[in-house]
Amino acid sequence: MEAEAAVQLDNEGTIATVLLNRPQALNAFNNDIFTGLQRAAETIKRSPHVRVVIVTGAGSRAFSAGIDLKMVASGSAPMDIFDGLRQGYDSLYSLKTIFTMYEDLAVPVIAAVNGHCLGAALEFALCCDMRLASSTAVFGLPEIQLGVIPDLGSTQRLPRIVGLSLAKELILTGRRIDAAEALRIRLVDHVYPADTLMLEARRLADELASHDPRLVQGGKRAANLTLSTPLDVGLRMETDICLGSGSGNEMGDAARRFVEGE
């Protein structure tokens, strides 16, 4: 299957949808998925009209079941997409950067998790700015049960989202949790019936897209600083970002309209 078919990118106005498109394999991550995700992110970066991205999986059974174990059993590995790189640290770290591309996109990225979201798929979802789930969604990091440590970012991102102890529990047991539990621990932000998930994702995307993109994108950059920056440095960088986006002028204009009753 060609990478373009394994990951489909659809632009509808200011909203782009990235679709993991291997439903016959529960959208499992193979080389085509990784390459397709990389190309989709690069295309979105070169599409200034896009204000919001929604990521979801084809079919109703899975966002993605994680790494394609049939591919691994055949002797192939996702790192093979990086021709010429040293096998080991260089190739594995380069694979992680594909997920990081979505975290680093200027625009908000919404994960609409429509079923099983396991292993690498959960690690990918952790890179999204917001996570919505269907009531049938299932989450887990089963890598330890397969004899490996999760290695695509979850040991670093998951503790930042759910807290260190809960993250360790999920990583070290490989246990699966349902959508209700994922919501309770704040792994996801909202849970919806399966038949309304994409409607709700689009509703959120429309709301985000309705605001000044300079402010939305500046807000994302400022909020992301909390992941890697001490508070005092982050406050100073937030000040620079806000001044650079012109948000002070925008607030003044909005305040005047409010006072004047417009």
PDB file of C-alpha atoms in Angstrom:
ATOM      1  CA  MET A   1       0.000   0.000   0.000  1.00  0.00           C
ATOM      2  CA  GLU A   2       1.312   3.452  -0.870  1.00  0.00           C
ATOM      3  CA  ALA A   3       1.954   5.880   1.951  1.00  0.00           C
ATOM      4  CA  GLU A   4      -0.511   8.360   0.448  1.00  0.00           C
ATOM      5  CA  ALA A   5      -3.265   5.743   0.799  1.00  0.00           C
ATOM      6  CA  ALA A   6      -2.240   4.646   4.285  1.00  0.00           C
ATOM      7  CA  VAL A   7      -2.598   8.230   5.545  1.00  0.00           C
ATOM      8  CA  GLN A   8      -5.100  10.505   3.854  1.00  0.00           C
ATOM      9  CA  LEU A   9      -4.999  14.281   4.218  1.00  0.00           C
ATOM     10  CA  ASP A  10      -8.204  16.160   3.474  1.00  0.00           C
ATOM     11  CA  ASN A  11      -8.493  19.938   3.580  1.00  0.00           C
ATOM     12  CA  GLU A  12     -11.937  21.426   4.033  1.00  0.00           C
ATOM     13  CA  GLY A  13     -11.637  25.169   4.310  1.00  0.00           C
ATOM     14  CA  THR A  14      -9.530  26.013   7.338  1.00  0.00           C
ATOM     15  CA  ILE A  15      -9.720  22.513   8.847  1.00  0.00           C
ATOM     16  CA  ALA A  16      -7.501  19.607   7.794  1.00  0.00           C
ATOM     17  CA  THR A  17      -8.273  15.979   8.624  1.00  0.00           C
ATOM     18  CA  VAL A  18      -5.497  13.391   8.856  1.00  0.00           C
ATOM     19  CA  LEU A  19      -6.952   9.891   8.488  1.00  0.00           C
ATOM     20  CA  LEU A  20      -5.067   6.728   9.469  1.00  0.00           C
ATOM     21  CA  ASN A  21      -6.347   4.531   6.672  1.00  0.00           C
ATOM     22  CA  ARG A  22      -5.577   0.834   7.163  1.00  0.00           C
ATOM     23  CA  PRO A  23      -8.927  -0.308   8.594  1.00  0.00           C
ATOM     24  CA  GLN A  24      -8.338  -3.906   7.532  1.00  0.00           C
ATOM     25  CA  ALA A  25      -5.326  -3.912   9.895  1.00  0.00           C
ATOM     26  CA  LEU A  26      -6.974  -1.772  12.615  1.00  0.00           C
ATOM     27  CA  ASN A  27      -4.930   1.146  11.265  1.00  0.00           C
ATOM     28  CA  ALA A  28      -1.763  -0.446  12.671  1.00  0.00           C
ATOM     29  CA  PHE A  29       1.380   1.614  12.211  1.00  0.00           C
ATOM     30  CA  ASN A  30       3.567   0.257   9.422  1.00  0.00           C
ATOM     31  CA  ASN A  31       6.218   2.035   7.350  1.00  0.00           C
ATOM     32  CA  ASP A  32       3.556   3.592   5.119  1.00  0.00           C
ATOM     33  CA  ILE A  33       1.716   5.072   8.104  1.00  0.00           C
ATOM     34  CA  PHE A  34       4.869   6.676   9.477  1.00  0.00           C
ATOM     35  CA  THR A  35       5.888   8.027   6.080  1.00  0.00           C
ATOM     36  CA  GLY A  36       2.354   9.242   5.429  1.00  0.00           C
ATOM     37  CA  LEU A  37       2.181  11.050   8.776  1.00  0.00           C
ATOM     38  CA  GLN A  38       5.480  12.740   8.043  1.00  0.00           C
ATOM     39  CA  ARG A  39       4.307  13.924   4.631  1.00  0.00           C
ATOM     40  CA  ALA A  40       0.958  15.104   5.980  1.00  0.00           C
ATOM     41  CA  ALA A  41       2.638  17.202   8.681  1.00  0.00           C
ATOM     42  CA  GLU A  42       5.002  18.726   6.123  1.00  0.00           C
ATOM     43  CA  THR A  43       2.063  19.593   3.875  1.00  0.00           C
ATOM     44  CA  ILE A  44       0.133  21.202   6.734  1.00  0.00           C
ATOM     45  CA  LYS A  45       3.169  23.324   7.615  1.00  0.00           C
ATOM     46  CA  ARG A  46       3.134  24.638   4.036  1.00  0.00           C
ATOM     47  CA  SER A  47      -0.630  25.352   4.127  1.00  0.00           C
ATOM     48  CA  PRO A  48      -1.113  28.705   5.875  1.00  0.00           C
ATOM     49  CA  HIS A  49      -4.887  28.562   5.331  1.00  0.00           C
ATOM     50  CA  VAL A  50      -5.153  25.568   7.710  1.00  0.00           C
ATOM     51  CA  ARG A  51      -6.081  26.667  11.226  1.00  0.00           C
ATOM     52  CA  VAL A  52      -6.932  23.345  12.927  1.00  0.00           C
ATOM     53  CA  VAL A  53      -6.089  19.664  12.361  1.00  0.00           C
ATOM     54  CA  ILE A  54      -8.213  16.644  13.301  1.00  0.00           C
ATOM     55  CA  VAL A  55      -6.523  13.220  13.452  1.00  0.00           C
ATOM     56  CA  THR A  56      -8.632  10.059  13.468  1.00  0.00           C
ATOM     57  CA  GLY A  57      -8.704   6.453  12.280  1.00  0.00           C
ATOM     58  CA  ALA A  58     -10.680   4.839   9.477  1.00  0.00           C
ATOM     59  CA  GLY A  59     -13.512   2.540  10.511  1.00  0.00           C
ATOM     60  CA  SER A  60     -15.194   2.193  13.872  1.00  0.00           C
ATOM     61  CA  ARG A  61     -12.983  -0.384  15.568  1.00  0.00           C
ATOM     62  CA  ALA A  62      -9.727   1.457  16.093  1.00  0.00           C
ATOM     63  CA  PHE A  63      -7.948   4.768  16.043  1.00  0.00           C
ATOM     64  CA  SER A  64      -4.972   2.451  15.701  1.00  0.00           C
ATOM     65  CA  ALA A  65      -3.886  -0.826  17.266  1.00  0.00           C
ATOM     66  CA  GLY A  66      -0.292   0.408  17.468  1.00  0.00           C
ATOM     67  CA  ILE A  67       2.762  -1.011  15.726  1.00  0.00           C
ATOM     68  CA  ASP A  68       1.932  -3.598  13.063  1.00  0.00           C
ATOM     69  CA  LEU A  69       3.164  -6.789  14.720  1.00  0.00           C
ATOM     70  CA  LYS A  70       2.941  -8.716  11.436  1.00  0.00           C
ATOM     71  CA  MET A  71       5.438  -6.261   9.979  1.00  0.00           C
ATOM     72  CA  VAL A  72       7.759  -6.724  12.959  1.00  0.00           C
ATOM     73  CA  ALA A  73       7.439 -10.512  12.801  1.00  0.00           C
ATOM     74  CA  SER A  74       8.454 -10.433   9.144  1.00  0.00           C
ATOM     75  CA  GLY A  75      11.747  -8.795  10.092  1.00  0.00           C
ATOM     76  CA  SER A  76      10.862  -5.249   9.063  1.00  0.00           C
ATOM     77  CA  ALA A  77      10.891  -2.238  11.374  1.00  0.00           C
ATOM     78  CA  PRO A  78       9.575   1.329  11.140  1.00  0.00           C
ATOM     79  CA  MET A  79      13.113   2.676  11.449  1.00  0.00           C
ATOM     80  CA  ASP A  80      13.780   1.207   7.987  1.00  0.00           C
ATOM     81  CA  ILE A  81      12.211   4.307   6.427  1.00  0.00           C
ATOM     82  CA  PHE A  82      15.353   6.272   7.287  1.00  0.00           C
ATOM     83  CA  ASP A  83      17.828   5.097   4.688  1.00  0.00           C
ATOM     84  CA  GLY A  84      21.439   5.734   5.575  1.00  0.00           C
ATOM     85  CA  LEU A  85      20.935   6.408   9.274  1.00  0.00           C
ATOM     86  CA  ARG A  86      22.711   4.334  11.883  1.00  0.00           C
ATOM     87  CA  GLN A  87      20.433   1.667  13.293  1.00  0.00           C
ATOM     88  CA  GLY A  88      19.848   2.284  16.953  1.00  0.00           C
ATOM     89  CA  TYR A  89      19.735   5.709  18.542  1.00  0.00           C
ATOM     90  CA  ASP A  90      19.736   7.806  15.354  1.00  0.00           C
ATOM     91  CA  SER A  91      16.990   5.876  13.581  1.00  0.00           C
ATOM     92  CA  LEU A  92      14.754   5.498  16.658  1.00  0.00           C
ATOM     93  CA  TYR A  93      15.050   9.161  17.618  1.00  0.00           C
ATOM     94  CA  SER A  94      14.258  10.174  14.034  1.00  0.00           C
ATOM     95  CA  LEU A  95      11.114   8.046  14.206  1.00  0.00           C
ATOM     96  CA  LYS A  96      10.024   9.921  17.335  1.00  0.00           C
ATOM     97  CA  THR A  97      10.392  13.229  15.521  1.00  0.00           C
ATOM     98  CA  ILE A  98       7.514  12.304  13.196  1.00  0.00           C
ATOM     99  CA  PHE A  99       5.151  12.372  16.181  1.00  0.00           C
ATOM    100  CA  THR A 100       6.803  15.530  17.502  1.00  0.00           C
ATOM    101  CA  MET A 101       6.009  17.248  14.209  1.00  0.00           C
ATOM    102  CA  TYR A 102       2.338  17.262  15.238  1.00  0.00           C
ATOM    103  CA  GLU A 103       3.135  18.602  18.682  1.00  0.00           C
ATOM    104  CA  ASP A 104       5.159  21.362  17.030  1.00  0.00           C
ATOM    105  CA  LEU A 105       2.624  22.330  14.366  1.00  0.00           C
ATOM    106  CA  ALA A 106       1.649  25.967  14.742  1.00  0.00           C
ATOM    107  CA  VAL A 107      -2.045  25.072  14.681  1.00  0.00           C
ATOM    108  CA  PRO A 108      -4.051  23.079  17.263  1.00  0.00           C
ATOM    109  CA  VAL A 109      -4.265  19.318  16.657  1.00  0.00           C
ATOM    110  CA  ILE A 110      -7.305  17.372  17.883  1.00  0.00           C
ATOM    111  CA  ALA A 111      -7.161  13.575  18.235  1.00  0.00           C
ATOM    112  CA  ALA A 112     -10.579  11.977  17.708  1.00  0.00           C
ATOM    113  CA  VAL A 113      -9.999   8.508  19.159  1.00  0.00           C
ATOM    114  CA  ASN A 114     -12.619   6.186  17.700  1.00  0.00           C
ATOM    115  CA  GLY A 115     -11.817   2.786  19.184  1.00  0.00           C
ATOM    116  CA  HIS A 116      -8.646   1.006  20.266  1.00  0.00           C
ATOM    117  CA  CYS A 117      -5.685   3.320  20.801  1.00  0.00           C
ATOM    118  CA  LEU A 118      -2.743   1.179  21.820  1.00  0.00           C
ATOM    119  CA  GLY A 119       1.014   1.414  21.978  1.00  0.00           C
ATOM    120  CA  ALA A 120       2.456   3.697  19.312  1.00  0.00           C
ATOM    121  CA  ALA A 121      -1.027   5.042  18.580  1.00  0.00           C
ATOM    122  CA  LEU A 122      -1.402   6.299  22.141  1.00  0.00           C
ATOM    123  CA  GLU A 123       2.088   7.753  21.971  1.00  0.00           C
ATOM    124  CA  PHE A 124       1.007   9.622  18.839  1.00  0.00           C
ATOM    125  CA  ALA A 125      -2.222  10.832  20.476  1.00  0.00           C
ATOM    126  CA  LEU A 126      -0.193  12.228  23.381  1.00  0.00           C
ATOM    127  CA  CYS A 127       1.390  14.651  20.893  1.00  0.00           C
ATOM    128  CA  CYS A 128      -1.996  16.127  20.019  1.00  0.00           C
ATOM    129  CA  ASP A 129      -3.165  19.258  21.793  1.00  0.00           C
ATOM    130  CA  MET A 130      -6.596  17.868  22.661  1.00  0.00           C
ATOM    131  CA  ARG A 131      -7.931  14.317  22.835  1.00  0.00           C
ATOM    132  CA  LEU A 132     -11.580  13.405  22.348  1.00  0.00           C
ATOM    133  CA  ALA A 133     -12.693   9.781  22.642  1.00  0.00           C
ATOM    134  CA  SER A 134     -15.671   7.690  21.713  1.00  0.00           C
ATOM    135  CA  SER A 135     -17.342   5.803  24.543  1.00  0.00           C
ATOM    136  CA  THR A 136     -16.001   2.588  22.985  1.00  0.00           C
ATOM    137  CA  ALA A 137     -12.365   3.704  23.023  1.00  0.00           C
ATOM    138  CA  VAL A 138      -9.712   1.586  24.755  1.00  0.00           C
ATOM    139  CA  PHE A 139      -6.253   2.863  25.696  1.00  0.00           C
ATOM    140  CA  GLY A 140      -3.069   1.096  26.681  1.00  0.00           C
ATOM    141  CA  LEU A 141       0.688   0.742  26.368  1.00  0.00           C
ATOM    142  CA  PRO A 142       1.160  -3.029  25.992  1.00  0.00           C
ATOM    143  CA  GLU A 143       4.845  -2.839  25.058  1.00  0.00           C
ATOM    144  CA  ILE A 144       6.138  -4.250  28.353  1.00  0.00           C
ATOM    145  CA  GLN A 145       4.017  -7.363  27.776  1.00  0.00           C
ATOM    146  CA  LEU A 146       5.799  -7.751  24.430  1.00  0.00           C
ATOM    147  CA  GLY A 147       9.262  -7.501  25.955  1.00  0.00           C
ATOM    148  CA  VAL A 148      10.096  -3.858  25.200  1.00  0.00           C
ATOM    149  CA  ILE A 149       9.815  -0.445  26.838  1.00  0.00           C
ATOM    150  CA  PRO A 150       7.506   2.108  25.179  1.00  0.00           C
ATOM    151  CA  ASP A 151       9.948   4.036  23.036  1.00  0.00           C
ATOM    152  CA  LEU A 152       8.055   6.661  21.037  1.00  0.00           C
ATOM    153  CA  GLY A 153       7.693   9.304  23.709  1.00  0.00           C
ATOM    154  CA  SER A 154       5.109   8.050  26.204  1.00  0.00           C
ATOM    155  CA  THR A 155       7.550   7.689  29.112  1.00  0.00           C
ATOM    156  CA  GLN A 156       8.078  11.464  28.863  1.00  0.00           C
ATOM    157  CA  ARG A 157       4.687  12.784  27.741  1.00  0.00           C
ATOM    158  CA  LEU A 158       2.295  10.589  29.719  1.00  0.00           C
ATOM    159  CA  PRO A 159       3.561  11.692  33.186  1.00  0.00           C
ATOM    160  CA  ARG A 160       3.081  15.313  32.135  1.00  0.00           C
ATOM    161  CA  ILE A 161      -0.563  14.601  31.333  1.00  0.00           C
ATOM    162  CA  VAL A 162      -1.806  12.138  33.975  1.00  0.00           C
ATOM    163  CA  GLY A 163       0.874  12.454  36.660  1.00  0.00           C
ATOM    164  CA  LEU A 164       3.928  10.344  37.400  1.00  0.00           C
ATOM    165  CA  SER A 165       2.382   7.538  39.454  1.00  0.00           C
ATOM    166  CA  LEU A 166      -0.511   6.813  37.087  1.00  0.00           C
ATOM    167  CA  ALA A 167       1.834   6.997  34.122  1.00  0.00           C
ATOM    168  CA  LYS A 168       4.142   4.449  35.724  1.00  0.00           C
ATOM    169  CA  GLU A 169       1.200   2.166  36.408  1.00  0.00           C
ATOM    170  CA  LEU A 170       0.099   2.211  32.785  1.00  0.00           C
ATOM    171  CA  ILE A 171       3.633   1.865  31.420  1.00  0.00           C
ATOM    172  CA  LEU A 172       4.808  -0.855  33.815  1.00  0.00           C
ATOM    173  CA  THR A 173       1.701  -3.051  33.726  1.00  0.00           C
ATOM    174  CA  GLY A 174       0.629  -2.689  30.102  1.00  0.00           C
ATOM    175  CA  ARG A 175      -2.927  -2.532  31.416  1.00  0.00           C
ATOM    176  CA  ARG A 176      -5.736  -1.317  29.170  1.00  0.00           C
ATOM    177  CA  ILE A 177      -8.298   1.227  30.321  1.00  0.00           C
ATOM    178  CA  ASP A 178     -11.659   2.217  28.891  1.00  0.00           C
ATOM    179  CA  ALA A 179     -12.830   5.666  27.879  1.00  0.00           C
ATOM    180  CA  ALA A 180     -14.468   6.399  31.241  1.00  0.00           C
ATOM    181  CA  GLU A 181     -11.229   5.692  33.099  1.00  0.00           C
ATOM    182  CA  ALA A 182      -9.233   7.677  30.541  1.00  0.00           C
ATOM    183  CA  LEU A 183     -11.502  10.653  31.194  1.00  0.00           C
ATOM    184  CA  ARG A 184     -11.215  10.245  34.964  1.00  0.00           C
ATOM    185  CA  ILE A 185      -7.419  10.430  34.863  1.00  0.00           C
ATOM    186  CA  ARG A 186      -7.512  13.243  32.272  1.00  0.00           C
ATOM    187  CA  LEU A 187      -5.837  11.220  29.558  1.00  0.00           C
ATOM    188  CA  VAL A 188      -8.688  12.455  27.346  1.00  0.00           C
ATOM    189  CA  ASP A 189     -10.625  15.693  27.599  1.00  0.00           C
ATOM    190  CA  HIS A 190     -14.106  14.555  26.559  1.00  0.00           C
ATOM    191  CA  VAL A 191     -15.966  11.302  25.822  1.00  0.00           C
ATOM    192  CA  TYR A 192     -18.834  11.132  23.324  1.00  0.00           C
ATOM    193  CA  PRO A 193     -21.055   8.428  21.829  1.00  0.00           C
ATOM    194  CA  ALA A 194     -19.302   6.812  18.877  1.00  0.00           C
ATOM    195  CA  ASP A 195     -21.784   8.171  16.355  1.00  0.00           C
ATOM    196  CA  THR A 196     -21.230  11.784  17.436  1.00  0.00           C
ATOM    197  CA  LEU A 197     -17.458  11.794  17.986  1.00  0.00           C
ATOM    198  CA  MET A 198     -16.506  13.339  14.647  1.00  0.00           C
ATOM    199  CA  LEU A 199     -19.355  15.825  14.885  1.00  0.00           C
ATOM    200  CA  GLU A 200     -18.030  16.992  18.246  1.00  0.00           C
ATOM    201  CA  ALA A 201     -14.456  17.067  16.968  1.00  0.00           C
ATOM    202  CA  ARG A 202     -15.554  19.221  14.048  1.00  0.00           C
ATOM    203  CA  ARG A 203     -17.533  21.475  16.385  1.00  0.00           C
ATOM    204  CA  LEU A 204     -14.434  22.074  18.507  1.00  0.00           C
ATOM    205  CA  ALA A 205     -12.334  22.608  15.383  1.00  0.00           C
ATOM    206  CA  ASP A 206     -14.816  25.166  14.056  1.00  0.00           C
ATOM    207  CA  GLU A 207     -14.706  27.028  17.365  1.00  0.00           C
ATOM    208  CA  LEU A 208     -10.905  27.133  17.328  1.00  0.00           C
ATOM    209  CA  ALA A 209     -10.820  28.152  13.670  1.00  0.00           C
ATOM    210  CA  SER A 210     -13.207  31.046  14.319  1.00  0.00           C
ATOM    211  CA  HIS A 211     -10.631  32.908  16.400  1.00  0.00           C
ATOM    212  CA  ASP A 212      -7.747  35.021  15.164  1.00  0.00           C
ATOM    213  CA  PRO A 213      -5.110  32.449  14.122  1.00  0.00           C
ATOM    214  CA  ARG A 214      -2.291  34.637  15.427  1.00  0.00           C
ATOM    215  CA  LEU A 215      -3.755  34.428  18.912  1.00  0.00           C
ATOM    216  CA  VAL A 216      -4.604  30.723  18.789  1.00  0.00           C
ATOM    217  CA  GLN A 217      -1.163  29.812  17.506  1.00  0.00           C
ATOM    218  CA  GLY A 218       0.555  32.136  19.966  1.00  0.00           C
ATOM    219  CA  GLY A 219      -1.470  30.620  22.800  1.00  0.00           C
ATOM    220  CA  LYS A 220      -0.410  27.120  21.771  1.00  0.00           C
ATOM    221  CA  ARG A 221       3.261  28.112  21.662  1.00  0.00           C
ATOM    222  CA  ALA A 222       3.040  29.741  25.084  1.00  0.00           C
ATOM    223  CA  ALA A 223       1.221  26.782  26.660  1.00  0.00           C
ATOM    224  CA  ASN A 224       3.704  24.299  25.202  1.00  0.00           C
ATOM    225  CA  LEU A 225       6.496  26.079  27.064  1.00  0.00           C
ATOM    226  CA  THR A 226       5.261  24.499  30.297  1.00  0.00           C
ATOM    227  CA  LEU A 227       6.609  21.150  29.090  1.00  0.00           C
ATOM    228  CA  SER A 228      10.225  22.228  29.020  1.00  0.00           C
ATOM    229  CA  THR A 229      10.657  25.601  30.721  1.00  0.00           C
ATOM    230  CA  PRO A 230      10.939  26.770  34.349  1.00  0.00           C
ATOM    231  CA  LEU A 231       8.068  29.019  35.433  1.00  0.00           C
ATOM    232  CA  ASP A 232      10.042  32.254  35.559  1.00  0.00           C
ATOM    233  CA  VAL A 233      11.473  31.730  32.077  1.00  0.00           C
ATOM    234  CA  GLY A 234       8.092  30.648  30.750  1.00  0.00           C
ATOM    235  CA  LEU A 235       6.434  33.816  32.076  1.00  0.00           C
ATOM    236  CA  ARG A 236       8.979  35.974  30.281  1.00  0.00           C
ATOM    237  CA  MET A 237       8.610  34.010  27.043  1.00  0.00           C
ATOM    238  CA  GLU A 238       4.814  34.212  27.326  1.00  0.00           C
ATOM    239  CA  THR A 239       5.161  37.998  27.552  1.00  0.00           C
ATOM    240  CA  ASP A 240       7.249  38.090  24.370  1.00  0.00           C
ATOM    241  CA  ILE A 241       4.810  35.834  22.495  1.00  0.00           C
ATOM    242  CA  CYS A 242       1.760  37.851  23.548  1.00  0.00           C
ATOM    243  CA  LEU A 243       3.355  41.163  22.588  1.00  0.00           C
ATOM    244  CA  GLY A 244       4.491  39.704  19.267  1.00  0.00           C
ATOM    245  CA  SER A 245       0.997  38.467  18.422  1.00  0.00           C
ATOM    246  CA  GLY A 246      -0.569  41.874  18.975  1.00  0.00           C
ATOM    247  CA  SER A 247      -2.926  40.451  21.583  1.00  0.00           C
ATOM    248  CA  GLY A 248      -2.793  43.626  23.661  1.00  0.00           C
ATOM    249  CA  ASN A 249      -4.243  45.685  20.813  1.00  0.00           C
ATOM    250  CA  GLU A 250      -6.875  43.037  20.112  1.00  0.00           C
ATOM    251  CA  MET A 251      -7.969  43.030  23.744  1.00  0.00           C
ATOM    252  CA  GLY A 252      -8.224  46.799  23.756  1.00  0.00           C
ATOM    253  CA  ASP A 253     -10.448  46.749  20.680  1.00  0.00           C
ATOM    254  CA  ALA A 254     -12.628  44.004  22.160  1.00  0.00           C
ATOM    255  CA  ALA A 255     -12.941  45.859  25.452  1.00  0.00           C
ATOM    256  CA  ARG A 256     -14.059  49.024  23.678  1.00  0.00           C
ATOM    257  CA  ARG A 257     -16.687  47.112  21.701  1.00  0.00           C
ATOM    258  CA  PHE A 258     -17.956  45.496  24.911  1.00  0.00           C
ATOM    259  CA  VAL A 259     -18.178  48.806  26.799  1.00  0.00           C
ATOM    260  CA  GLU A 260     -19.932  50.476  23.884  1.00  0.00           C
ATOM    261  CA  GLY A 261     -22.462  47.646  23.755  1.00  0.00           C
ATOM    262  CA  GLU A 262     -21.609  46.389  20.271  1.00  0.00           C
TER     263      GLU A 262
END
